Coordinates of C-alpha atoms in Angstrom, one line a residue:
M239 CA -0.4 -0.1 0.6
I240 CA 3.3 2.3 0.6
F241 CA 3.0 3.0 -3.4
F242 CA -0.5 3.6 -3.5
I243 CA 0.2 7.0 -0.8
I244 CA 3.4 7.2 -2.9
I245 CA 1.6 8.1 -6.4
L246 CA -0.9 9.9 -4.6
L247 CA 1.4 12.1 -2.8
I248 CA 2.7 12.3 -7.3
V249 CA -0.5 13.7 -8.1
V250 CA -1.4 15.9 -4.9
F251 CA 2.2 17.7 -5.7
S252 CA 2.6 17.1 -9.7
Q253 CA 1.5 20.7 -10.1
A254 CA 1.3 22.1 -6.7
K255 CA 2.0 26.2 -6.3
F256 CA 4.0 27.3 -2.8
A257 CA 3.2 30.6 -2.4
D258 CA 6.1 33.9 -2.8
E259 CA 8.7 34.1 0.7
G260 CA 6.0 36.0 3.1
G261 CA 3.0 35.6 1.1
F262 CA -0.2 34.0 1.3
F263 CA -2.7 32.6 -1.0
E264 CA -5.8 34.1 -0.4
D265 CA -8.1 32.1 -2.4
Y266 CA -7.4 29.3 -0.3
L267 CA -11.5 29.1 0.2
D268 CA -12.2 29.4 -3.0
K269 CA -14.5 26.1 -4.4
K270 CA -11.6 25.4 -6.9
N271 CA -9.5 24.7 -4.0
T272 CA -11.8 23.1 -1.9
T273 CA -13.1 21.2 -4.0
A274 CA -9.3 19.0 -4.6
I275 CA -8.9 19.1 -0.7
N276 CA -12.0 17.3 -1.0
G277 CA -10.5 15.2 -4.3
I278 CA -7.7 13.6 -1.6
F279 CA -9.6 12.8 0.8
V280 CA -12.0 11.2 -0.7
I281 CA -9.3 8.9 -2.3
L282 CA -7.9 8.3 1.1
I283 CA -12.1 6.8 1.8
I284 CA -11.1 4.2 -1.0
F285 CA -8.1 3.1 0.7
S286 CA -9.7 3.2 4.2
H287 CA -13.4 1.1 2.5
Y288 CA -11.0 -1.2 0.1
S289 CA -9.3 -2.0 3.3
Q290 CA -12.6 -3.5 4.9
Y291 CA -12.7 -6.6 2.0
T292 CA -9.1 -7.7 3.0
S293 CA -6.1 -7.0 5.6
F294 CA -2.9 -5.7 5.0
D295 CA 0.0 -6.6 6.8
G296 CA 3.3 -6.7 4.9
F297 CA 6.5 -5.1 5.7
Y298 CA 5.3 -2.5 2.5
D299 CA 2.0 -2.2 3.9
L300 CA 2.8 -1.0 7.1
P301 CA 3.3 2.6 6.8
Y302 CA -0.1 2.7 5.0
V303 CA -1.9 1.5 8.1
C304 CA -0.1 3.5 10.2
L305 CA -1.3 6.4 8.5
Q306 CA -5.1 4.4 8.1
E307 CA -4.7 4.5 11.9
H308 CA -4.0 8.1 12.5
L309 CA -5.6 10.2 10.2
N310 CA -9.4 7.5 12.0
Q311 CA -12.2 9.5 11.0
M312 CA -10.2 12.9 9.9
V313 CA -10.7 11.9 6.1
V314 CA -14.4 13.4 6.6
V315 CA -13.0 16.7 8.2
T316 CA -12.6 18.9 5.2
F317 CA -16.3 17.8 3.6
L318 CA -17.8 18.7 7.1
F319 CA -16.7 21.4 7.2
Y320 CA -16.5 23.3 3.6
S321 CA -20.0 22.7 3.5
G322 CA -20.8 24.6 6.7
Y323 CA -18.2 27.5 5.2
G324 CA -19.2 27.7 1.5
M325 CA -23.1 27.6 3.3
M326 CA -22.7 29.8 4.6
E327 CA -21.5 32.3 2.4
A328 CA -24.2 31.4 0.1
V329 CA -26.4 32.7 3.0
K330 CA -24.1 35.9 2.8
R331 CA -25.0 36.2 -0.9
S332 CA -28.4 34.9 -1.3
G333 CA -29.9 35.6 2.2
E334 CA -33.3 33.7 2.7
R335 CA -33.5 33.1 -0.6
Y336 CA -30.4 30.4 -0.1
V337 CA -32.2 29.6 3.3
L338 CA -35.1 28.5 1.1
K339 CA -33.2 26.5 -1.2
V340 CA -32.0 24.4 1.6
P341 CA -35.2 21.7 1.5
S342 CA -34.7 21.3 -2.3
K343 CA -31.1 20.3 -1.4
F344 CA -32.0 18.2 1.6
I345 CA -34.5 16.2 -1.2
K346 CA -31.7 16.1 -4.2
L347 CA -30.0 14.4 -1.3
L348 CA -32.0 11.4 -1.0
V349 CA -33.0 11.2 -4.4
R350 CA -29.4 10.6 -5.3
F351 CA -28.5 8.4 -2.5
D352 CA -31.8 6.1 -2.9
I353 CA -31.1 5.5 -6.5
A354 CA -27.3 4.5 -5.6
V355 CA -29.6 2.2 -2.6
L356 CA -31.8 0.5 -5.1
I357 CA -29.2 -0.9 -7.1
F358 CA -27.0 -1.7 -4.2
L359 CA -30.3 -3.7 -3.7
I360 CA -30.5 -4.9 -7.9
V361 CA -26.7 -6.3 -7.6
G362 CA -27.1 -7.2 -3.9
K363 CA -29.9 -9.4 -3.9
G364 CA -31.1 -9.8 -7.2
F365 CA -27.5 -10.8 -8.8
L366 CA -25.1 -11.9 -5.9
N367 CA -27.4 -12.4 -3.6
L368 CA -25.8 -11.9 -0.4
E369 CA -26.1 -12.9 3.0
L370 CA -27.7 -9.4 4.1
D371 CA -30.6 -8.4 6.2
Y372 CA -33.0 -7.4 2.9
S373 CA -36.4 -7.7 4.8
A374 CA -38.5 -5.0 4.3
K375 CA -38.2 -2.9 7.7
N376 CA -34.4 -2.4 7.5
I377 CA -34.0 -1.9 2.6
I378 CA -37.1 1.5 3.9
L379 CA -34.7 2.2 6.5
S380 CA -31.8 1.7 4.8
L381 CA -33.5 4.4 2.0
L382 CA -33.0 6.6 4.9
S383 CA -29.7 6.3 5.7
W384 CA -30.3 5.1 8.5
T385 CA -29.2 1.2 8.5
N386 CA -27.8 0.5 4.9
I387 CA -27.5 -3.3 2.4
G388 CA -24.2 -3.5 1.7
N389 CA -24.0 0.4 0.7
S390 CA -21.8 3.5 3.2
N391 CA -24.8 5.7 4.7
W392 CA -23.8 7.4 8.0
Y393 CA -22.3 10.3 6.4
I394 CA -25.2 10.6 4.7
T395 CA -27.6 10.2 7.6
A396 CA -25.1 13.8 9.4
I397 CA -25.6 14.7 6.5
L398 CA -29.3 14.8 6.0
G399 CA -29.8 15.8 9.9
L400 CA -27.2 18.4 9.6
Y401 CA -29.6 20.4 6.6
I402 CA -32.6 19.8 8.6
A403 CA -30.8 21.7 11.6
F404 CA -29.5 24.0 9.3
F405 CA -33.0 25.3 8.3
I406 CA -34.5 25.2 10.9
S407 CA -32.1 27.6 12.6
F408 CA -31.9 30.2 9.9
I409 CA -35.5 30.5 10.2
P410 CA -34.9 33.8 11.7
L411 CA -33.1 34.8 8.6
L412 CA -36.3 35.0 6.6
I413 CA -37.8 37.8 8.6
R414 CA -34.4 39.7 9.1
N415 CA -31.1 39.8 7.4
N416 CA -28.8 40.9 9.1
I417 CA -25.1 40.3 10.7
Q418 CA -26.8 40.2 14.2
I419 CA -29.6 37.4 12.7
R420 CA -26.5 35.3 11.4
W421 CA -24.8 35.3 14.7
V422 CA -28.2 34.4 16.4
C423 CA -28.1 31.9 14.3
S424 CA -25.3 30.1 13.7
I425 CA -25.3 29.6 17.3
L426 CA -28.5 27.6 17.2
F427 CA -27.0 25.8 14.2
L428 CA -24.1 24.6 16.5
A429 CA -26.7 23.6 19.7
L430 CA -29.2 21.8 16.8
S431 CA -26.0 20.2 15.8
I432 CA -24.4 18.9 19.3
L433 CA -27.9 17.7 19.8
F434 CA -28.4 15.8 17.4
V435 CA -24.8 14.1 18.1
Y436 CA -26.0 13.4 21.5
M437 CA -29.5 12.3 20.4
Q438 CA -27.3 9.9 18.4
I439 CA -25.6 9.1 21.2
H440 CA -28.3 8.1 23.4
L441 CA -29.9 5.8 20.1
N442 CA -26.5 4.1 20.7
R443 CA -25.5 4.4 17.2
P444 CA -21.8 3.9 16.4
W445 CA -19.3 6.2 17.1
Y446 CA -18.5 7.6 13.6
C447 CA -22.0 8.1 13.2
Y448 CA -21.3 11.2 15.0
D449 CA -17.8 12.1 15.9
T450 CA -17.7 14.8 13.0
I451 CA -20.5 16.7 13.4
V452 CA -19.5 19.1 14.7
L453 CA -16.7 20.9 11.6
M454 CA -20.4 21.5 9.9
P455 CA -21.1 24.5 12.3
V456 CA -17.5 25.4 12.4
G457 CA -17.3 25.7 9.2
V458 CA -20.2 27.9 9.2
F459 CA -18.6 30.5 12.2
Y460 CA -15.2 30.5 10.1
S461 CA -17.3 32.1 7.5
L462 CA -18.1 34.8 9.6
L463 CA -15.0 34.8 10.7
K464 CA -12.8 34.9 8.3
E465 CA -11.5 38.6 7.3
K466 CA -10.6 38.8 10.9
L467 CA -9.1 35.2 11.1
N468 CA -6.9 36.3 7.5
K469 CA -5.2 39.4 9.1
V470 CA -4.4 37.5 11.7
F471 CA -2.9 34.3 10.0
M472 CA -1.6 36.1 7.3
Y473 CA -0.3 39.6 9.5
N474 CA 3.1 38.3 8.6
N475 CA 5.3 35.1 9.1
Y476 CA 6.6 34.9 12.4
I477 CA 2.8 35.4 12.7
Y478 CA 1.5 32.9 10.7
T479 CA 4.6 30.2 12.2
L480 CA 3.2 31.3 15.6
C481 CA -0.2 30.1 15.0
A482 CA 0.7 27.0 12.8
L483 CA 2.9 26.0 16.3
I484 CA -1.1 26.6 18.5
A485 CA -2.5 24.1 16.3
L486 CA 0.0 21.8 16.5
G487 CA 0.2 21.4 20.1
A488 CA -3.9 21.1 19.7
Y489 CA -4.4 18.6 17.1
I490 CA -0.8 16.2 19.4
F491 CA -2.1 17.6 23.0
F492 CA -6.1 16.4 21.9
Y493 CA -4.8 13.5 19.2
F494 CA -3.6 11.6 22.9
R495 CA -6.9 12.6 24.5
R496 CA -9.5 11.8 21.2
Y497 CA -10.7 8.7 23.0
D498 CA -11.9 10.4 27.1
G499 CA -14.8 11.5 25.5
I500 CA -17.3 13.0 22.2
E501 CA -15.6 16.4 23.1
T502 CA -11.9 16.2 22.8
F503 CA -12.5 13.8 19.8
S504 CA -14.2 16.8 18.3
L505 CA -11.4 19.7 19.8
W506 CA -9.2 16.8 17.6
G507 CA -11.3 17.2 14.1
I508 CA -11.2 21.1 14.9
A509 CA -7.1 21.4 15.1
F510 CA -6.8 18.8 12.5
M511 CA -9.2 21.1 9.9
A512 CA -6.9 24.0 11.7
L513 CA -3.7 22.9 10.1
V514 CA -5.4 21.7 7.1
L515 CA -6.7 25.3 6.6
L516 CA -2.6 26.8 7.3
F517 CA -1.1 24.3 5.0
T518 CA -3.7 25.6 2.0
M519 CA -2.7 29.1 3.0
K520 CA 1.1 28.3 1.7
V521 CA 0.7 25.4 -0.7
S522 CA -2.0 25.2 -3.4
V523 CA -2.6 21.6 -4.9
F524 CA -5.2 22.0 -7.5
N525 CA -5.0 20.3 -9.9
S526 CA -7.6 18.7 -12.6
L527 CA -7.9 15.2 -11.3
L528 CA -7.6 16.0 -8.1
E529 CA -10.8 18.1 -8.8
W530 CA -13.0 15.9 -10.8
F531 CA -13.1 13.4 -7.5
G532 CA -13.8 16.2 -5.5
V533 CA -16.3 17.4 -7.8
H534 CA -18.4 13.5 -7.8
I535 CA -17.2 13.2 -4.6
F536 CA -21.0 11.6 -3.4
S537 CA -21.4 9.5 -6.3
I538 CA -17.3 8.0 -5.1
Y539 CA -18.2 7.8 -1.5
I540 CA -21.4 6.1 -2.0
L541 CA -20.8 4.0 -5.2
Q542 CA -17.2 2.4 -4.7
R543 CA -18.5 -0.6 -2.1
L544 CA -20.3 -2.0 -5.5
P545 CA -16.7 -2.6 -7.7
M546 CA -15.2 -3.7 -3.8
T547 CA -18.4 -6.4 -2.8
I548 CA -18.4 -7.4 -6.6
L549 CA -14.4 -8.3 -6.3
D550 CA -15.0 -9.4 -3.0
Y551 CA -17.2 -11.8 -3.9
Y552 CA -15.8 -13.7 -7.1
G553 CA -13.0 -13.6 -4.8
C554 CA -10.4 -11.6 -6.7
I555 CA -9.0 -9.7 -3.4
E556 CA -7.8 -12.2 -1.5
S557 CA -6.4 -13.5 -4.7
H558 CA -4.7 -10.3 -6.4
R559 CA -5.8 -7.7 -3.3
Y560 CA -3.1 -4.4 -4.8
I561 CA -4.3 -5.3 -9.0
S562 CA -7.8 -5.2 -7.6
L563 CA -7.1 -2.0 -5.6
V564 CA -6.0 -0.5 -9.3
I565 CA -9.4 -2.1 -10.7
A566 CA -11.7 -1.0 -8.3
I567 CA -10.3 2.4 -8.3
M568 CA -11.0 2.3 -12.2
A569 CA -14.3 0.8 -11.7
T570 CA -15.9 3.5 -9.3
A571 CA -14.2 6.3 -11.1
F572 CA -16.4 4.8 -14.2
I573 CA -19.9 4.0 -12.3
A574 CA -19.3 7.9 -11.0
M575 CA -19.3 9.5 -14.4
V576 CA -22.6 7.6 -15.2
F577 CA -24.1 7.9 -12.0
D578 CA -23.6 11.2 -12.0
Y579 CA -24.5 11.9 -15.9
F580 CA -27.8 10.6 -15.5
V581 CA -28.9 11.5 -12.2
D582 CA -28.4 15.1 -13.1
K583 CA -30.1 14.4 -16.1
L584 CA -33.1 13.2 -14.2
L585 CA -33.2 15.6 -11.5
A586 CA -32.9 18.3 -14.0
C587 CA -35.8 16.9 -16.3
V588 CA -37.9 17.0 -12.9
E589 CA -36.7 20.8 -11.8
Q590 CA -37.6 21.5 -15.7
R591 CA -41.3 19.7 -15.2
I592 CA -42.9 21.7 -11.7
R593 CA -41.7 23.8 -13.2
K594 CA -43.5 24.3 -15.8
N595 CA -46.4 23.0 -14.4
K596 CA -46.2 26.4 -11.8
L597 CA -46.0 28.3 -15.4
E598 CA -49.3 26.7 -16.4
Q599 CA -50.8 26.9 -12.5
A600 CA -49.9 30.2 -12.5
A601 CA -51.5 31.4 -15.5
I602 CA -54.4 29.6 -15.2

C-alpha cells in the first residue's frame, strides 16, 4: 500500500504551487481549491473502505496502516467543514433565498442516495444474492440512510440531519437578514448540531456516525470570522508560524485524548482542520485530477463499495489484492461518472417539469 500512497503524493504535489516568501494564497477557500482538497480525502476513503475487504499485513503495507489508524475519521473533516463554510457564504450572498433552497438540497441528496441504494439492492439481492438483511423494514430504513444493505450510509444520515438543523436554525433570517441575526442563527445551528450528536449517542449509534458532525457549524463560524482570522493568520510569517505551532500543539494534545469523550474528539477534528487551512494558505495543490475526484465526491463515496463487493464476492481481492484495488478505483471512477451524468439529467428533467407546472398553474 505504501506505493499507492506514494502515487497519491505525486499526484497531490505534481502541480503544487507554493506562496512567495512572506506571501499567502488568499483564495485558499475558493471552491476549486476546496474541491481539490476534498479530492485527496475521498481517495483516502477509497483506500480505507477497501481495507475492510482484506488485510494489509505486509512490510510495505505498514506505513499505510499507521496512516489509516492515525487519521481515523479525519478523512471526512474537510467535507463537513467546507460544506458549512460554503453554506454560510451562500447565506451571505443570497440571504433568505438560499435558506429556502435548503429543503430542495435535502430532497436532492436523499433522491441521489436512494437511487444508489436501489442499485445496491439490485446487485446484492438480484445478482449476487448476498447474505444481508433484505427485509422490507431494513430496506426502508436503508432508503432513509439509517441502516444499509451493503452501502455506506452514516455520512448521508449526518448531512441530512445537518440540513434539517441548518434550515430550522436559519428561519429567523427569513424575517430579518443582518449580521446579528446570522450570528444568532449560527449559534442555534451549533446547538442543534450538538443536540443531533447527543441524540445519536442516546440511540447507541456507532461512534463514527457523529464524531465529526460539529465540523459543519465550525465551518459556518469560520465564514463569519474569515476576514478577521485572515488578518491574524496572514499578518506576517512570524504570526503565521506561531498560529501553526499552536494548532499543531492542540492537534497533538487532543489526539492523545481523542477517545476521552466526544468533546475531545471534536476538538481534535477542529485542530486537524486548522492545520489543513494553514497548510492551504501557503501551498496550493489544485490540479484537474484532484478536482475531478472532489466534484464527484458523493457518487464516489456511495458507489465505491459496489466494485469492491463484486471483487470480494468472486475472490479477486483475496487472490489479487493490489490489482483488485486498481480495478476498484477505475471501476468506481467510471460508475460515479455514469451515475452523476444520468442522475443529473433525471433531476434536471424533474425540476423542469415542476417549473413548467408552476407556470401553467400561474397562467390559469
